[in-house]
Coordinates of C-alpha atoms and ligand atoms in Angstrom, one line a residue:
M1 CA -25.4 1.0 11.1
E2 CA -25.4 4.6 10.2
L3 CA -27.1 5.3 6.9
R4 CA -26.6 8.5 4.9
N5 CA -28.6 7.4 1.9
N6 CA -31.5 9.4 0.5
M7 CA -33.5 6.3 0.1
T8 CA -33.3 2.6 1.0
I9 CA -32.1 1.2 -2.3
V10 CA -34.1 -1.6 -3.8
L11 CA -32.1 -2.7 -6.8
Q12 CA -35.2 -3.8 -8.7
D13 CA -36.6 -0.3 -8.5
V14 CA -33.5 1.5 -9.5
L15 CA -33.0 -0.8 -12.5
K16 CA -36.7 -0.5 -13.6
D17 CA -36.9 0.7 -17.3
K18 CA -33.1 0.8 -17.6
R19 CA -31.7 -0.6 -20.9
R20 CA -28.1 0.4 -20.7
I21 CA -26.1 0.6 -17.5
A22 CA -22.4 1.5 -16.9
M23 CA -20.5 0.9 -13.7
G24 CA -17.3 2.5 -12.6
G25 CA -14.9 2.3 -9.6
H26 CA -12.1 4.5 -8.3
V27 CA -8.7 5.2 -9.9
R28 CA -6.0 2.6 -9.1
P29 CA -8.6 0.0 -8.3
D30 CA -8.0 -2.1 -5.1
G31 CA -9.5 -5.4 -4.1
D32 CA -12.8 -3.9 -2.8
C33 CA -13.2 -1.8 -5.9
V34 CA -12.7 -4.7 -8.2
G35 CA -14.7 -7.1 -6.1
S36 CA -17.7 -4.9 -5.7
C37 CA -17.7 -3.9 -9.4
M38 CA -17.3 -7.5 -10.6
G39 CA -19.8 -8.9 -8.1
L40 CA -22.5 -6.5 -9.2
Y41 CA -21.6 -6.7 -12.9
L42 CA -21.8 -10.5 -12.9
Y43 CA -25.1 -10.5 -10.9
L44 CA -26.6 -8.0 -13.4
K45 CA -25.5 -10.0 -16.4
E46 CA -26.9 -13.2 -14.9
Q47 CA -30.1 -11.9 -13.4
F48 CA -31.0 -9.0 -15.8
P49 CA -29.8 -10.3 -19.2
Q50 CA -32.1 -7.9 -20.9
I51 CA -30.0 -4.9 -19.6
H52 CA -26.8 -4.1 -21.4
T53 CA -24.1 -3.6 -18.7
D54 CA -20.6 -2.4 -19.0
V55 CA -18.0 -1.9 -16.3
Y56 CA -15.2 0.7 -16.6
L57 CA -12.1 0.4 -14.5
E58 CA -8.4 1.3 -14.9
E59 CA -6.3 -1.8 -15.6
V60 CA -7.2 -4.5 -13.1
P61 CA -4.0 -5.6 -11.2
E62 CA -2.8 -9.1 -12.2
A63 CA -3.6 -10.7 -8.9
Y64 CA -7.3 -9.9 -9.2
R65 CA -7.7 -11.3 -12.6
M66 CA -8.7 -14.7 -11.2
I67 CA -12.1 -13.1 -10.6
S68 CA -14.6 -13.9 -13.4
G69 CA -15.4 -11.1 -15.9
T70 CA -12.3 -9.1 -15.2
D71 CA -11.3 -9.7 -18.9
E72 CA -14.5 -7.9 -19.9
V73 CA -13.6 -4.7 -18.1
K74 CA -13.4 -1.6 -20.3
T75 CA -10.4 0.7 -19.7
Q76 CA -11.5 3.4 -22.1
I77 CA -14.8 5.2 -22.5
P78 CA -16.6 5.2 -25.9
E79 CA -16.5 8.4 -27.9
E80 CA -20.3 8.3 -28.3
G81 CA -23.3 7.0 -26.5
T82 CA -24.8 7.4 -23.1
Y83 CA -26.2 5.2 -20.4
D84 CA -29.6 5.2 -18.6
L85 CA -27.8 4.6 -15.3
F86 CA -24.3 5.0 -14.1
I87 CA -23.4 3.1 -10.9
C88 CA -20.4 4.5 -9.0
L89 CA -18.8 2.0 -6.6
D90 CA -16.3 2.5 -3.8
C91 CA -15.7 6.2 -4.7
G92 CA -15.7 8.8 -2.0
D93 CA -16.0 11.6 -4.5
V94 CA -16.9 11.9 -8.1
K95 CA -13.3 12.9 -9.2
R96 CA -12.1 9.5 -7.9
L97 CA -13.9 7.9 -10.9
G98 CA -11.0 9.2 -13.1
F99 CA -11.5 8.4 -16.8
S100 CA -15.1 7.2 -16.5
E101 CA -16.4 10.5 -14.9
P102 CA -17.8 11.8 -18.2
L103 CA -20.1 8.8 -18.4
F104 CA -21.3 9.6 -14.9
E105 CA -22.0 13.2 -15.9
K106 CA -23.9 12.2 -19.1
A107 CA -25.9 9.3 -17.6
G108 CA -29.7 9.6 -17.3
E109 CA -29.5 8.7 -13.6
T110 CA -26.7 8.0 -11.2
L111 CA -26.4 5.7 -8.2
C112 CA -23.5 5.7 -5.7
I113 CA -22.8 2.7 -3.5
D114 CA -19.9 3.4 -1.0
H115 CA -18.6 3.2 2.5
H116 CA -16.2 6.1 2.7
I117 CA -17.0 8.4 5.6
S118 CA -15.8 11.4 3.5
N119 CA -18.5 10.7 0.8
E120 CA -20.9 13.6 0.4
A121 CA -23.6 11.8 -1.5
F122 CA -23.0 13.2 -4.9
A123 CA -25.3 11.0 -7.0
D124 CA -29.1 10.9 -7.6
Y125 CA -29.4 7.8 -5.4
N126 CA -26.9 7.2 -2.7
Y127 CA -26.4 4.1 -0.6
I128 CA -23.6 5.1 1.7
V129 CA -22.9 3.2 4.9
P130 CA -19.6 4.4 6.5
D131 CA -19.8 1.6 9.1
A132 CA -19.8 -1.1 6.4
S133 CA -16.6 -3.0 6.1
S134 CA -16.5 -2.6 2.3
T135 CA -18.5 -1.7 -0.7
S136 CA -18.6 -5.4 -1.5
E137 CA -20.5 -6.0 1.8
L138 CA -23.0 -3.3 0.7
I139 CA -23.5 -5.0 -2.7
F140 CA -24.3 -8.3 -0.9
T141 CA -27.0 -6.6 1.1
L142 CA -28.7 -5.4 -2.2
L143 CA -28.8 -8.8 -3.8
E144 CA -31.3 -11.7 -3.5
K145 CA -29.2 -14.2 -1.5
E146 CA -30.5 -17.3 -3.3
K147 CA -29.6 -15.8 -6.7
I148 CA -25.9 -15.2 -5.8
S149 CA -23.8 -17.4 -8.0
K150 CA -20.4 -18.8 -7.1
A151 CA -18.7 -16.3 -9.4
V152 CA -20.5 -13.4 -7.8
A153 CA -19.6 -14.8 -4.3
E154 CA -15.9 -15.0 -5.2
A155 CA -15.8 -11.4 -6.3
L156 CA -17.6 -10.1 -3.2
Y157 CA -15.5 -12.3 -0.9
M158 CA -12.3 -10.9 -2.4
G159 CA -13.6 -7.3 -1.8
I160 CA -14.5 -8.0 1.8
V161 CA -11.2 -9.8 2.5
H162 CA -9.2 -6.8 1.2
D163 CA -11.0 -4.0 3.0
T164 CA -11.0 -5.9 6.3
G165 CA -7.3 -7.0 6.0
V166 CA -8.5 -10.6 6.1
F167 CA -11.2 -10.0 8.7
Q168 CA -8.8 -8.2 11.0
Y169 CA -9.6 -4.5 10.9
S170 CA -12.1 -3.0 13.3
C171 CA -14.5 -2.5 10.4
T172 CA -15.1 -6.2 10.5
S173 CA -18.5 -6.6 12.2
P174 CA -20.5 -9.7 13.1
E175 CA -22.6 -8.9 9.9
T176 CA -19.4 -9.0 7.9
M177 CA -18.6 -12.5 9.2
E178 CA -22.2 -13.6 8.5
I179 CA -22.0 -12.4 5.0
A180 CA -18.6 -14.1 4.5
A181 CA -20.2 -17.3 5.7
E182 CA -23.1 -16.9 3.2
L183 CA -20.5 -16.4 0.5
M184 CA -18.5 -19.5 1.6
R185 CA -21.7 -21.6 1.3
K186 CA -21.8 -20.8 -2.4
G187 CA -18.8 -23.2 -2.7
I188 CA -16.0 -20.7 -3.2
N189 CA -12.4 -21.5 -2.3
G190 CA -11.9 -18.7 0.2
S191 CA -8.3 -19.8 1.2
E192 CA -7.2 -19.5 -2.4
I193 CA -8.8 -16.1 -2.9
I194 CA -7.0 -14.8 0.2
E195 CA -3.7 -16.4 -0.7
K196 CA -3.6 -15.4 -4.4
T197 CA -5.1 -11.9 -4.2
Y198 CA -4.0 -10.7 -0.8
Y199 CA -0.9 -12.3 0.5
E200 CA 1.0 -13.5 -2.6
K201 CA 3.6 -10.9 -3.7
T202 CA 5.8 -10.9 -6.7
Y203 CA 9.5 -10.7 -6.2
I204 CA 9.4 -7.0 -7.3
Q205 CA 6.7 -6.2 -4.8
N206 CA 8.8 -7.8 -2.0
Q207 CA 11.9 -5.9 -3.1
I208 CA 10.2 -2.5 -3.1
L209 CA 8.5 -3.3 0.2
G210 CA 11.9 -4.1 1.6
R211 CA 13.3 -0.8 0.3
A212 CA 10.4 1.1 1.9
L213 CA 10.9 -0.6 5.3
L214 CA 14.6 -0.2 5.3
E215 CA 14.4 3.5 4.6
S216 CA 11.4 4.2 6.9
M217 CA 11.9 6.6 9.8
L218 CA 10.2 7.0 13.1
I219 CA 9.2 10.6 13.8
M220 CA 7.0 12.6 16.2
D221 CA 8.5 10.9 19.3
K222 CA 8.1 7.5 17.6
R223 CA 4.4 7.9 17.2
C224 CA 4.5 8.1 13.5
I225 CA 6.5 6.2 10.8
V226 CA 7.2 7.6 7.4
S227 CA 8.6 6.2 4.2
V228 CA 9.1 7.6 0.7
I229 CA 9.5 5.7 -2.6
R230 CA 10.8 7.9 -5.4
Q231 CA 10.5 7.5 -9.1
R232 CA 14.1 6.5 -9.5
S233 CA 13.5 3.5 -7.1
M234 CA 10.4 2.5 -9.1
R235 CA 12.6 2.5 -12.2
F236 CA 15.4 0.6 -10.5
F237 CA 13.0 -2.2 -9.4
Q238 CA 10.9 -1.9 -12.5
A239 CA 7.9 -1.6 -10.2
Q240 CA 4.4 -0.4 -11.1
P241 CA 2.3 1.8 -8.8
T242 CA 0.1 -1.3 -8.0
D243 CA 3.2 -3.0 -6.6
L244 CA 3.2 -0.6 -3.7
E245 CA -0.1 -1.8 -2.3
G246 CA 0.3 -3.2 1.2
I247 CA 3.5 -1.2 2.1
V248 CA 1.7 1.3 4.3
S249 CA -0.2 -1.4 6.1
Q250 CA 3.1 -3.1 6.9
L251 CA 4.5 0.2 8.2
R252 CA 1.5 0.6 10.5
Q253 CA 2.2 -2.7 12.1
T254 CA 5.3 -1.2 13.7
K255 CA 5.0 -1.5 17.4
G256 CA 4.3 1.8 19.2
V257 CA 3.4 3.9 16.2
E258 CA -0.1 5.5 15.8
V259 CA 0.1 6.6 12.2
A260 CA 2.0 5.4 9.1
I261 CA 2.6 7.8 6.3
F262 CA 3.7 6.5 2.9
L263 CA 4.7 8.8 0.0
H264 CA 4.9 7.6 -3.5
E265 CA 6.5 10.1 -5.9
I266 CA 4.2 10.1 -8.9
E267 CA 5.9 13.1 -10.6
P268 CA 8.7 15.4 -9.5
Q269 CA 7.3 17.4 -6.5
K270 CA 4.0 15.4 -6.5
F271 CA 3.2 12.6 -4.1
K272 CA 0.4 10.0 -3.7
V273 CA 0.1 9.9 0.1
S274 CA -1.3 6.9 2.0
L275 CA -2.2 7.2 5.6
R276 CA -3.0 4.5 8.1
S277 CA -3.9 4.9 11.7
K278 CA -4.3 2.5 14.6
G279 CA -7.4 4.5 15.8
A280 CA -6.2 7.4 17.9
V281 CA -5.9 9.6 14.9
D282 CA -8.7 10.0 12.3
V283 CA -6.7 10.1 9.1
S284 CA -9.8 10.7 6.9
V285 CA -10.0 14.2 8.4
I286 CA -6.4 14.9 7.5
A287 CA -6.7 13.5 4.0
K288 CA -9.8 15.5 3.4
H289 CA -8.1 18.7 4.7
F290 CA -5.7 18.4 1.8
G291 CA -8.3 17.5 -0.8
G292 CA -8.3 13.7 -0.4
G293 CA -10.5 11.4 1.6
G294 CA -11.0 7.9 2.9
H295 CA -11.8 6.2 6.2
V296 CA -10.9 6.9 9.9
R297 CA -8.0 4.4 9.8
A298 CA -7.1 4.4 6.1
A299 CA -7.1 7.5 3.9
G300 CA -5.2 9.0 1.0
V301 CA -4.5 12.2 -0.9
T302 CA -2.3 13.6 -3.7
M303 CA -0.1 16.5 -2.5
S304 CA 2.5 18.7 -4.2
G305 CA 5.8 20.1 -3.0
S306 CA 9.0 18.5 -1.7
S307 CA 8.6 15.3 0.3
H308 CA 9.8 17.4 3.3
D309 CA 7.0 19.9 2.9
V310 CA 4.4 17.1 2.4
I311 CA 5.5 15.3 5.6
N312 CA 5.6 18.5 7.6
N313 CA 2.1 19.5 6.5
I314 CA 0.7 16.0 7.3
T315 CA 2.5 15.7 10.7
A316 CA 1.3 19.1 11.8
R317 CA -2.3 17.9 11.3
I318 CA -1.5 14.6 13.1
A319 CA 0.0 16.6 16.0
L320 CA -3.2 18.6 16.3
Q321 CA -5.2 15.4 16.9
L322 CA -2.6 13.6 19.1
D323 CA -2.2 16.7 21.3
H324 CA -5.9 17.0 21.8
S325 CA -6.3 13.4 22.7
G326 CA -3.6 13.6 25.4
E327 CA -0.8 11.1 25.8
P328 CA -1.3 7.8 24.0
E329 CA -2.2 5.0 26.2
D330 CA 0.3 2.4 27.1
K331 CA -0.1 -0.6 24.8
Ligands
5GP1 P1 -4.8 4.2 -0.3 O1 -3.9 4.8 0.7 O2 -4.9 2.7 -0.2 O3 -4.6 4.7 -1.7 O4 -6.3 4.7 0.1 C1 -6.8 4.5 1.4 C2 -8.3 4.9 1.4 O5 -8.4 6.3 1.1 C3 -9.1 4.2 0.3 O6 -10.3 3.9 0.8 C4 -9.2 5.2 -0.8 O7 -10.4 5.1 -1.5 C5 -9.1 6.6 -0.1 N1 -8.3 7.5 -0.9 C6 -7.0 7.4 -1.3 N2 -6.6 8.4 -2.0 C7 -7.6 9.3 -2.1 C8 -7.8 10.5 -2.7 O8 -7.0 11.1 -3.4 N3 -9.1 11.1 -2.6 C9 -10.1 10.5 -1.9 N4 -11.3 11.1 -1.8 N5 -9.9 9.3 -1.3 C10 -8.7 8.7 -1.4
MN2 MN1 -13.6 0.0 -0.3

């Protein structure tokens, strides 16, 4: 595994002499963000009860609330007080922390645990492994295996399940499967975690997915697929931004396409762009070019302008990569 950390993190050492610890994950928390935060939070509470630990996340999506401790998550930062250590999880850059960033800035020390290739190691201690399937997998490697409780195992398992697309994506390594096996031995109900947090969709989620699929278009000689969901559709279906999770992955499954582009209009002339690739195109480079980031096959960025402009700008960058790699292989 490629390591870009400035030290090999030993949790005991980083926690030494710390009395107050805060943890934070990225805006619009996904399964790995919630799983890694809750896994480490529960472990610290169980194994280091002398340390006061708080976890800060935007509202945890309903489906993930089956994970223990999610009802203790803080969605606002206190007006006063600082922490001895701030642990930033699953965040490719510090801005991705959103509302908890001031706590990071004020903390005595900072630690970043992450697997985004775009991460530039912005904390005092950085444990960044771009090859790791998920931040949850990295958390597992920091813990003493025999001290991992069932509740911690459930959280980490959920995180790994989400960032590997249920052990399907190429980031799933033999180590990932071994870690999943270790977690299963803690007595978790893996099938239920997969069903309830990954596959189960509300009626609204399925409706808006249907809309996105119906209105999708093949472009760039059918090598890309693009779909846009506008604010008026969100209002019509009474959908929340978290209801859009999974749409871009479904678009990518379209036979023949290399890249899926999904635009969610968050304000007039402003879009949250999600990119997914089958491998020929490195979408993290494209997202980073426009100020975002992510992984080779899954990345995101917020962009301004008309949907037309945004799509044109993105497809121009995709074309650069596809043209340089020659014709796509027959699949
Ligand atoms: P999604 O498309 O699901 O929002 O994000 C895909 C991946 O790209 C995730 O790993 C996410 O953390 C990352 N990502 C999404 N949006 C942004 C962004 O605006 N900035 C950065 N740095 N990363 C992003
Ligand atoms: Mn992740």
